[in-house]
PDB file of C-alpha atoms in Angstrom:
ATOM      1  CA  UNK D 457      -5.939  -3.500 -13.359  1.00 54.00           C
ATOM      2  CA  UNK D 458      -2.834  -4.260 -15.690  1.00 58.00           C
ATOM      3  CA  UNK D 459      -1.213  -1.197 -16.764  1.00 62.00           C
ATOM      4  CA  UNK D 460      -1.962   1.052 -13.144  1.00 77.00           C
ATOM      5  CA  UNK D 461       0.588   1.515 -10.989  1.00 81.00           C
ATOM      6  CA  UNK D 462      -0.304   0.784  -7.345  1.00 90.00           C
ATOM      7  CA  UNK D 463       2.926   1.853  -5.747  1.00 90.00           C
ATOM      8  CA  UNK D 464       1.879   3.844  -2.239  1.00 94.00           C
ATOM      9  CA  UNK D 465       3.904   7.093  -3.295  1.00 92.00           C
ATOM     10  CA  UNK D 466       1.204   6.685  -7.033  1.00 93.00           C
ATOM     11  CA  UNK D 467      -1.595   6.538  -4.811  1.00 94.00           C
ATOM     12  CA  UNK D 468      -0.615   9.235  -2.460  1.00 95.00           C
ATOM     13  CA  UNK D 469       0.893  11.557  -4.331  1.00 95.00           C
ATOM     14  CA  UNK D 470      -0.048  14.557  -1.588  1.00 95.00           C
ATOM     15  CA  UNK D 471       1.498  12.264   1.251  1.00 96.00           C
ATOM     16  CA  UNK D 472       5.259  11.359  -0.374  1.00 96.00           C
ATOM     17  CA  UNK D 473       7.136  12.865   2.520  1.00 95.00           C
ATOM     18  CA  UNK D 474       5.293  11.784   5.125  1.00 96.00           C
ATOM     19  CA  UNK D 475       5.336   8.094   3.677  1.00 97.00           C
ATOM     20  CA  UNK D 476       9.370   8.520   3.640  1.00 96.00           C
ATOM     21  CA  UNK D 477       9.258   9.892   7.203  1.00 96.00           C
ATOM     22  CA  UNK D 478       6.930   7.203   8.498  1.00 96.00           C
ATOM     23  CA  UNK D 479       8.657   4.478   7.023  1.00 96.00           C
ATOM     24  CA  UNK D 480      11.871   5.643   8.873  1.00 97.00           C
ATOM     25  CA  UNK D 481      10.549   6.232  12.081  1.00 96.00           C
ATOM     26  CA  UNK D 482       7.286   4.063  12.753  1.00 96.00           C
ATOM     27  CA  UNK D 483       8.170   0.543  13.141  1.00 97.00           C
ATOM     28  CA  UNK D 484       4.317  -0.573  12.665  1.00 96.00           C
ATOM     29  CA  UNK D 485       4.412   2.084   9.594  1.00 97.00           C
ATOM     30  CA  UNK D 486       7.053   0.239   8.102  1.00 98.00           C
ATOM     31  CA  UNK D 487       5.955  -2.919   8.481  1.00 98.00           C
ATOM     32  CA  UNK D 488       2.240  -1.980   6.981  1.00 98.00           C
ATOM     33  CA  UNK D 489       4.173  -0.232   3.960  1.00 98.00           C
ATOM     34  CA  UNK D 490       6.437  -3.996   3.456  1.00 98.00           C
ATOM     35  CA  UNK D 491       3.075  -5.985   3.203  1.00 98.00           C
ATOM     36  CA  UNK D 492       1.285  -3.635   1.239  1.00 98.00           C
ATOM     37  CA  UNK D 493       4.198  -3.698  -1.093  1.00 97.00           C
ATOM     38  CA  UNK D 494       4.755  -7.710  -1.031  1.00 98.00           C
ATOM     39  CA  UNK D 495       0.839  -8.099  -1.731  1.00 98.00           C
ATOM     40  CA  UNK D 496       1.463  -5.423  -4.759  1.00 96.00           C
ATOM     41  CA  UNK D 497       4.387  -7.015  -6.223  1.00 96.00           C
ATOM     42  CA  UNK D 498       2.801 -10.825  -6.330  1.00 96.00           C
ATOM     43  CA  UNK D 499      -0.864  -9.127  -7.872  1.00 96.00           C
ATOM     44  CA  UNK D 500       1.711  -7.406 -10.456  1.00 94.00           C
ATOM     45  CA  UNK D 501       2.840 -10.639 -11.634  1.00 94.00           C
ATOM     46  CA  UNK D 502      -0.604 -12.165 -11.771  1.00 95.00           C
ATOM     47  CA  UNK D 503      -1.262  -9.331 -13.816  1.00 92.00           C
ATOM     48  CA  UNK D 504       1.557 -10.476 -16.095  1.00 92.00           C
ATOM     49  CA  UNK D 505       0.812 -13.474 -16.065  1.00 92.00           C
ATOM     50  CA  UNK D 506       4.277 -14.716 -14.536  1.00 92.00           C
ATOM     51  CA  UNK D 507       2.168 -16.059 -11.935  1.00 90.00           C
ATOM     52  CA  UNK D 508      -1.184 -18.542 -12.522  1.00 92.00           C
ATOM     53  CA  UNK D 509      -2.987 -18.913  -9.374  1.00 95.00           C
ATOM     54  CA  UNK D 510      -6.700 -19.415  -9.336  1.00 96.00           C
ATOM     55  CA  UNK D 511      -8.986 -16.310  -9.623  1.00 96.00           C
ATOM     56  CA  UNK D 512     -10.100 -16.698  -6.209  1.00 98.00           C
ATOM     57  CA  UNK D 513      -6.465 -16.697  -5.032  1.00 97.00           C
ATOM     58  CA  UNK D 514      -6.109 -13.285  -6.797  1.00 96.00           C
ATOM     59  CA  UNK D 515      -9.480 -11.813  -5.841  1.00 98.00           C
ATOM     60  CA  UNK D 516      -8.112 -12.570  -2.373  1.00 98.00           C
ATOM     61  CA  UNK D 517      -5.102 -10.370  -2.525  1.00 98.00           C
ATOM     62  CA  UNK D 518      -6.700  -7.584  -4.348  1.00 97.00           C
ATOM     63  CA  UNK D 519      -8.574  -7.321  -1.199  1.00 98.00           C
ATOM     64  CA  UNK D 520      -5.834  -7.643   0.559  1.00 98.00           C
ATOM     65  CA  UNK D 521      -4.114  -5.170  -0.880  1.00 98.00           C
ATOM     66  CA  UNK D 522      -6.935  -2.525  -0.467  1.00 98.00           C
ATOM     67  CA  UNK D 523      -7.367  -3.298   3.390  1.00 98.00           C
ATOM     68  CA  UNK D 524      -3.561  -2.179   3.718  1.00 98.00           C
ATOM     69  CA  UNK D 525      -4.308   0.494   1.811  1.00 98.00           C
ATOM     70  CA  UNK D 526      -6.751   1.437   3.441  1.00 98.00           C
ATOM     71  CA  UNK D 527      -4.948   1.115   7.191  1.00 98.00           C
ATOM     72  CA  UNK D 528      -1.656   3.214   5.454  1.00 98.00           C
ATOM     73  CA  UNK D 529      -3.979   5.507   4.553  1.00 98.00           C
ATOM     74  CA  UNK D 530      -5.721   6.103   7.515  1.00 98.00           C
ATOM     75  CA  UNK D 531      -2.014   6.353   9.487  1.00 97.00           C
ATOM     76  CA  UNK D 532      -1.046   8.949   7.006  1.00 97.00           C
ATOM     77  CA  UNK D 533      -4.553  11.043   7.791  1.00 96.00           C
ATOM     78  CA  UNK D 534      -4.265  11.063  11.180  1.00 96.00           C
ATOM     79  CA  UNK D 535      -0.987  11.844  11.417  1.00 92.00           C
ATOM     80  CA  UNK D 536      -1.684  14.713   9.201  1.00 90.00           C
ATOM     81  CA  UNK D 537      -4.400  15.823  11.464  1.00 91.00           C
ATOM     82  CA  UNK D 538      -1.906  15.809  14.418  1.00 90.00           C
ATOM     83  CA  UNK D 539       0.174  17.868  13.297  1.00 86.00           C
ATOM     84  CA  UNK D 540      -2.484  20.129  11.496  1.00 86.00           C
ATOM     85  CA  UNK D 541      -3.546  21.044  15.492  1.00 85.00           C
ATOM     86  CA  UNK D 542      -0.227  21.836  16.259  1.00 74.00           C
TER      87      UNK D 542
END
């Protein structure tokens, strides 16, 4: 939606440092948080209207974008689990 900000550290506020850490240490991490962020950037400028694909083009990477949320958020759980046992 125009005006929200989908930026990983907005969307997991609770999970800031460990999305720093990750990103630094966890190649696959990394390379999760550079798509999600890629996807995020071109539905932004949909959004704005700097960019006029067709509405099933967009529809596609909203979807996209919440399936690499969804895996991010998933790392970020279980790695919070982990070290919850320790």
């Amino acid at each position: 939606m125009l005006g929200e900000s989908h930026d990983l550290f907005h969307e997991f506020p609770e999970y800031q440092n460990r999305i720093a850490e990750l990103k630094a240490a966890d190649s696959q991490f990394a390379q999760l948080y550079g798509e999600y962020h890629a996807v995020n950037d071109e539905v932004e400028r949909i959004e704005l209207q700097i960019e006029t694909p067709s509405d099933f083009y967009t529809e596609t990477l909203k979807k996209k974008r919440l399936h690499l949320k969804d895996e991010i958020y998933a790392i970020l759980r279980t790695k919070a689990r982990a070290e919850a046992l320790v």
